[in-house]
Every structure is written in structure tokens, then in C-alpha cells.
Amino acid sequence: MKLFKFLLPLLLVASCSAFSLDALFSSEDKAEELPAEESAVEELDEEVDQEEESDDEEEEEEEDELESLEEEEDEDEEEDEEETIEAVALEEEDEEEEEEE
């Protein structure tokens, strides 16, 4: 009875079509698994590289947007300075005209 309790799980595993005693004791499977693991590592490396590239592209786009915004701000500041200069010049002209009268 004890032997039956031990053999029953073994027989169930042996009945599976994917199981063989040769594969259990053979080291060939390990040799086959290593390239699969290496290819999995390579795939992960490629995915990481792609993610880094996409991150770099996003950072470049953000930098470009920031640069364009800074340029627009600079242009706005220049326009404000020009308007201020024009306003001051007009005020001076008005003051001169009032003094002449």
C-alpha cells in the first residue's frame, strides 16, 4: 500500500506525453534552455533600449517646446520694451509741445 502511494504520482507524471525519463536525466535540455534565456535577455535589452530612445525623444521634444516658449517670451519682452520706449518718446513730445504753447 505504501508502494502504491509512492508509485501513483509517478505513474501520473509518466502518463503525461511531455514527460520522459531521458529528458529527466539528460543535460541536453539545459543546453537548449540557455539560448532561450539569452534570447529573452536580449529581448529585454532591446525593449529597454527602445524605451530609453522614446524617453530621449520625449525629453528632446520637451526641451524644444521650452526653447520655443523662452524665445516667445523674449520676443514679448522686446516688444514690451519697444512699446515702452515709444510711449516715453510720445510723452516727451507731448511735454515739449505743451511747453512751447
mmCIF file with all atom_site columns, C-alpha atoms in Angstrom:
data_model
loop_
_atom_site.group_PDB
_atom_site.id
_atom_site.type_symbol
_atom_site.label_atom_id
_atom_site.label_alt_id
_atom_site.label_comp_id
_atom_site.label_asym_id
_atom_site.label_entity_id
_atom_site.label_seq_id
_atom_site.pdbx_PDB_ins_code
_atom_site.Cartn_x
_atom_site.Cartn_y
_atom_site.Cartn_z
_atom_site.occupancy
_atom_site.B_iso_or_equiv
_atom_site.pdbx_formal_charge
_atom_site.auth_seq_id
_atom_site.auth_comp_id
_atom_site.auth_asym_id
_atom_site.auth_atom_id
_atom_site.pdbx_PDB_model_num
ATOM 1   C CA . MET A 1 1   ? 0.000  0.000   0.000   1.00 0.00 ? 1   MET A CA 1
ATOM 2   C CA . LYS A 1 2   ? 2.865  2.385   0.801   1.00 0.00 ? 2   LYS A CA 1
ATOM 3   C CA . LEU A 1 3   ? 4.474  1.472   -2.513  1.00 0.00 ? 3   LEU A CA 1
ATOM 4   C CA . PHE A 1 4   ? 1.207  2.258   -4.303  1.00 0.00 ? 4   PHE A CA 1
ATOM 5   C CA . LYS A 1 5   ? 1.052  5.736   -2.691  1.00 0.00 ? 5   LYS A CA 1
ATOM 6   C CA . PHE A 1 6   ? 4.564  6.377   -3.956  1.00 0.00 ? 6   PHE A CA 1
ATOM 7   C CA . LEU A 1 7   ? 4.075  4.980   -7.470  1.00 0.00 ? 7   LEU A CA 1
ATOM 8   C CA . LEU A 1 8   ? 0.690  6.582   -8.204  1.00 0.00 ? 8   LEU A CA 1
ATOM 9   C CA . PRO A 1 9   ? 2.026  10.154  -8.570  1.00 0.00 ? 9   PRO A CA 1
ATOM 10  C CA . LEU A 1 10  ? 4.993  8.840   -10.543 1.00 0.00 ? 10  LEU A CA 1
ATOM 11  C CA . LEU A 1 11  ? 2.689  6.964   -12.907 1.00 0.00 ? 11  LEU A CA 1
ATOM 12  C CA . LEU A 1 12  ? 0.511  10.036  -13.363 1.00 0.00 ? 12  LEU A CA 1
ATOM 13  C CA . VAL A 1 13  ? 3.541  12.113  -14.329 1.00 0.00 ? 13  VAL A CA 1
ATOM 14  C CA . ALA A 1 14  ? 4.831  9.355   -16.612 1.00 0.00 ? 14  ALA A CA 1
ATOM 15  C CA . SER A 1 15  ? 1.480  9.203   -18.398 1.00 0.00 ? 15  SER A CA 1
ATOM 16  C CA . CYS A 1 16  ? 1.853  12.796  -19.484 1.00 0.00 ? 16  CYS A CA 1
ATOM 17  C CA . SER A 1 17  ? 3.040  12.975  -23.107 1.00 0.00 ? 17  SER A CA 1
ATOM 18  C CA . ALA A 1 18  ? 5.620  15.683  -22.386 1.00 0.00 ? 18  ALA A CA 1
ATOM 19  C CA . PHE A 1 19  ? 7.421  13.612  -19.757 1.00 0.00 ? 19  PHE A CA 1
ATOM 20  C CA . SER A 1 20  ? 10.278 11.249  -20.492 1.00 0.00 ? 20  SER A CA 1
ATOM 21  C CA . LEU A 1 21  ? 12.914 9.698   -18.267 1.00 0.00 ? 21  LEU A CA 1
ATOM 22  C CA . ASP A 1 22  ? 15.597 10.559  -20.824 1.00 0.00 ? 22  ASP A CA 1
ATOM 23  C CA . ALA A 1 23  ? 14.726 14.234  -20.519 1.00 0.00 ? 23  ALA A CA 1
ATOM 24  C CA . LEU A 1 24  ? 14.751 13.978  -16.762 1.00 0.00 ? 24  LEU A CA 1
ATOM 25  C CA . PHE A 1 25  ? 18.305 12.663  -16.609 1.00 0.00 ? 25  PHE A CA 1
ATOM 26  C CA . SER A 1 26  ? 19.673 14.379  -19.702 1.00 0.00 ? 26  SER A CA 1
ATOM 27  C CA . SER A 1 27  ? 21.611 17.639  -19.658 1.00 0.00 ? 27  SER A CA 1
ATOM 28  C CA . GLU A 1 28  ? 20.649 18.459  -23.264 1.00 0.00 ? 28  GLU A CA 1
ATOM 29  C CA . ASP A 1 29  ? 17.554 20.321  -22.102 1.00 0.00 ? 29  ASP A CA 1
ATOM 30  C CA . LYS A 1 30  ? 19.702 22.616  -20.017 1.00 0.00 ? 30  LYS A CA 1
ATOM 31  C CA . ALA A 1 31  ? 21.810 23.364  -23.073 1.00 0.00 ? 31  ALA A CA 1
ATOM 32  C CA . GLU A 1 32  ? 18.660 24.174  -25.007 1.00 0.00 ? 32  GLU A CA 1
ATOM 33  C CA . GLU A 1 33  ? 17.288 26.375  -22.248 1.00 0.00 ? 33  GLU A CA 1
ATOM 34  C CA . LEU A 1 34  ? 20.377 28.580  -22.053 1.00 0.00 ? 34  LEU A CA 1
ATOM 35  C CA . PRO A 1 35  ? 19.988 30.095  -25.529 1.00 0.00 ? 35  PRO A CA 1
ATOM 36  C CA . ALA A 1 36  ? 16.312 30.671  -24.799 1.00 0.00 ? 36  ALA A CA 1
ATOM 37  C CA . GLU A 1 37  ? 17.274 32.543  -21.652 1.00 0.00 ? 37  GLU A CA 1
ATOM 38  C CA . GLU A 1 38  ? 19.887 34.520  -23.553 1.00 0.00 ? 38  GLU A CA 1
ATOM 39  C CA . SER A 1 39  ? 17.377 35.446  -26.233 1.00 0.00 ? 39  SER A CA 1
ATOM 40  C CA . ALA A 1 40  ? 14.943 36.511  -23.517 1.00 0.00 ? 40  ALA A CA 1
ATOM 41  C CA . VAL A 1 41  ? 17.640 38.705  -22.011 1.00 0.00 ? 41  VAL A CA 1
ATOM 42  C CA . GLU A 1 42  ? 18.396 40.160  -25.436 1.00 0.00 ? 42  GLU A CA 1
ATOM 43  C CA . GLU A 1 43  ? 14.702 40.885  -25.982 1.00 0.00 ? 43  GLU A CA 1
ATOM 44  C CA . LEU A 1 44  ? 14.524 42.640  -22.630 1.00 0.00 ? 44  LEU A CA 1
ATOM 45  C CA . ASP A 1 45  ? 17.626 44.655  -23.508 1.00 0.00 ? 45  ASP A CA 1
ATOM 46  C CA . GLU A 1 46  ? 16.046 45.664  -26.806 1.00 0.00 ? 46  GLU A CA 1
ATOM 47  C CA . GLU A 1 47  ? 12.843 46.706  -25.044 1.00 0.00 ? 47  GLU A CA 1
ATOM 48  C CA . VAL A 1 48  ? 14.822 48.753  -22.532 1.00 0.00 ? 48  VAL A CA 1
ATOM 49  C CA . ASP A 1 49  ? 16.777 50.392  -25.360 1.00 0.00 ? 49  ASP A CA 1
ATOM 50  C CA . GLN A 1 50  ? 13.560 51.245  -27.180 1.00 0.00 ? 50  GLN A CA 1
ATOM 51  C CA . GLU A 1 51  ? 12.063 52.715  -24.012 1.00 0.00 ? 51  GLU A CA 1
ATOM 52  C CA . GLU A 1 52  ? 15.209 54.779  -23.441 1.00 0.00 ? 52  GLU A CA 1
ATOM 53  C CA . GLU A 1 53  ? 15.106 56.029  -27.024 1.00 0.00 ? 53  GLU A CA 1
ATOM 54  C CA . SER A 1 54  ? 11.452 57.003  -26.699 1.00 0.00 ? 54  SER A CA 1
ATOM 55  C CA . ASP A 1 55  ? 12.246 58.720  -23.386 1.00 0.00 ? 55  ASP A CA 1
ATOM 56  C CA . ASP A 1 56  ? 15.114 60.588  -25.045 1.00 0.00 ? 56  ASP A CA 1
ATOM 57  C CA . GLU A 1 57  ? 12.823 61.669  -27.884 1.00 0.00 ? 57  GLU A CA 1
ATOM 58  C CA . GLU A 1 58  ? 10.211 62.893  -25.410 1.00 0.00 ? 58  GLU A CA 1
ATOM 59  C CA . GLU A 1 59  ? 12.865 64.832  -23.488 1.00 0.00 ? 59  GLU A CA 1
ATOM 60  C CA . GLU A 1 60  ? 14.102 66.422  -26.716 1.00 0.00 ? 60  GLU A CA 1
ATOM 61  C CA . GLU A 1 61  ? 10.556 67.416  -27.646 1.00 0.00 ? 61  GLU A CA 1
ATOM 62  C CA . GLU A 1 62  ? 10.028 68.947  -24.213 1.00 0.00 ? 62  GLU A CA 1
ATOM 63  C CA . GLU A 1 63  ? 13.328 70.827  -24.500 1.00 0.00 ? 63  GLU A CA 1
ATOM 64  C CA . ASP A 1 64  ? 12.322 72.121  -27.936 1.00 0.00 ? 64  ASP A CA 1
ATOM 65  C CA . GLU A 1 65  ? 8.972  73.269  -26.558 1.00 0.00 ? 65  GLU A CA 1
ATOM 66  C CA . LEU A 1 66  ? 10.689 75.022  -23.660 1.00 0.00 ? 66  LEU A CA 1
ATOM 67  C CA . GLU A 1 67  ? 13.134 76.716  -26.019 1.00 0.00 ? 67  GLU A CA 1
ATOM 68  C CA . SER A 1 68  ? 10.323 77.931  -28.265 1.00 0.00 ? 68  SER A CA 1
ATOM 69  C CA . LEU A 1 69  ? 8.402  79.221  -25.241 1.00 0.00 ? 69  LEU A CA 1
ATOM 70  C CA . GLU A 1 70  ? 11.509 81.023  -23.996 1.00 0.00 ? 70  GLU A CA 1
ATOM 71  C CA . GLU A 1 71  ? 12.009 82.556  -27.442 1.00 0.00 ? 71  GLU A CA 1
ATOM 72  C CA . GLU A 1 72  ? 8.399  83.731  -27.482 1.00 0.00 ? 72  GLU A CA 1
ATOM 73  C CA . GLU A 1 73  ? 8.836  85.236  -24.011 1.00 0.00 ? 73  GLU A CA 1
ATOM 74  C CA . ASP A 1 74  ? 11.987 87.014  -25.162 1.00 0.00 ? 74  ASP A CA 1
ATOM 75  C CA . GLU A 1 75  ? 10.149 88.376  -28.200 1.00 0.00 ? 75  GLU A CA 1
ATOM 76  C CA . ASP A 1 76  ? 7.276  89.539  -25.992 1.00 0.00 ? 76  ASP A CA 1
ATOM 77  C CA . GLU A 1 77  ? 9.729  91.272  -23.656 1.00 0.00 ? 77  GLU A CA 1
ATOM 78  C CA . GLU A 1 78  ? 11.406 93.002  -26.611 1.00 0.00 ? 78  GLU A CA 1
ATOM 79  C CA . GLU A 1 79  ? 8.020  94.153  -27.899 1.00 0.00 ? 79  GLU A CA 1
ATOM 80  C CA . ASP A 1 80  ? 7.117  95.457  -24.432 1.00 0.00 ? 80  ASP A CA 1
ATOM 81  C CA . GLU A 1 81  ? 10.417 97.353  -24.266 1.00 0.00 ? 81  GLU A CA 1
ATOM 82  C CA . GLU A 1 82  ? 9.804  98.863  -27.701 1.00 0.00 ? 82  GLU A CA 1
ATOM 83  C CA . GLU A 1 83  ? 6.281  99.905  -26.700 1.00 0.00 ? 83  GLU A CA 1
ATOM 84  C CA . THR A 1 84  ? 7.620  101.442 -23.507 1.00 0.00 ? 84  THR A CA 1
ATOM 85  C CA . ILE A 1 85  ? 10.277 103.357 -25.434 1.00 0.00 ? 85  ILE A CA 1
ATOM 86  C CA . GLU A 1 86  ? 7.660  104.603 -27.900 1.00 0.00 ? 86  GLU A CA 1
ATOM 87  C CA . ALA A 1 87  ? 5.339  105.623 -25.070 1.00 0.00 ? 87  ALA A CA 1
ATOM 88  C CA . VAL A 1 88  ? 8.129  107.528 -23.320 1.00 0.00 ? 88  VAL A CA 1
ATOM 89  C CA . ALA A 1 89  ? 9.080  109.247 -26.574 1.00 0.00 ? 89  ALA A CA 1
ATOM 90  C CA . LEU A 1 90  ? 5.455  110.285 -27.183 1.00 0.00 ? 90  LEU A CA 1
ATOM 91  C CA . GLU A 1 91  ? 5.151  111.618 -23.639 1.00 0.00 ? 91  GLU A CA 1
ATOM 92  C CA . GLU A 1 92  ? 8.319  113.650 -24.106 1.00 0.00 ? 92  GLU A CA 1
ATOM 93  C CA . GLU A 1 93  ? 6.968  115.065 -27.377 1.00 0.00 ? 93  GLU A CA 1
ATOM 94  C CA . ASP A 1 94  ? 3.687  115.971 -25.678 1.00 0.00 ? 94  ASP A CA 1
ATOM 95  C CA . GLU A 1 95  ? 5.556  117.678 -22.852 1.00 0.00 ? 95  GLU A CA 1
ATOM 96  C CA . GLU A 1 96  ? 7.682  119.631 -25.341 1.00 0.00 ? 96  GLU A CA 1
ATOM 97  C CA . GLU A 1 97  ? 4.576  120.740 -27.229 1.00 0.00 ? 97  GLU A CA 1
ATOM 98  C CA . GLU A 1 98  ? 2.897  121.842 -24.014 1.00 0.00 ? 98  GLU A CA 1
ATOM 99  C CA . GLU A 1 99  ? 5.990  123.790 -23.020 1.00 0.00 ? 99  GLU A CA 1
ATOM 100 C CA . GLU A 1 100 ? 6.073  125.537 -26.405 1.00 0.00 ? 100 GLU A CA 1
ATOM 101 C CA . GLU A 1 101 ? 2.489  126.644 -26.070 1.00 0.00 ? 101 GLU A CA 1
#
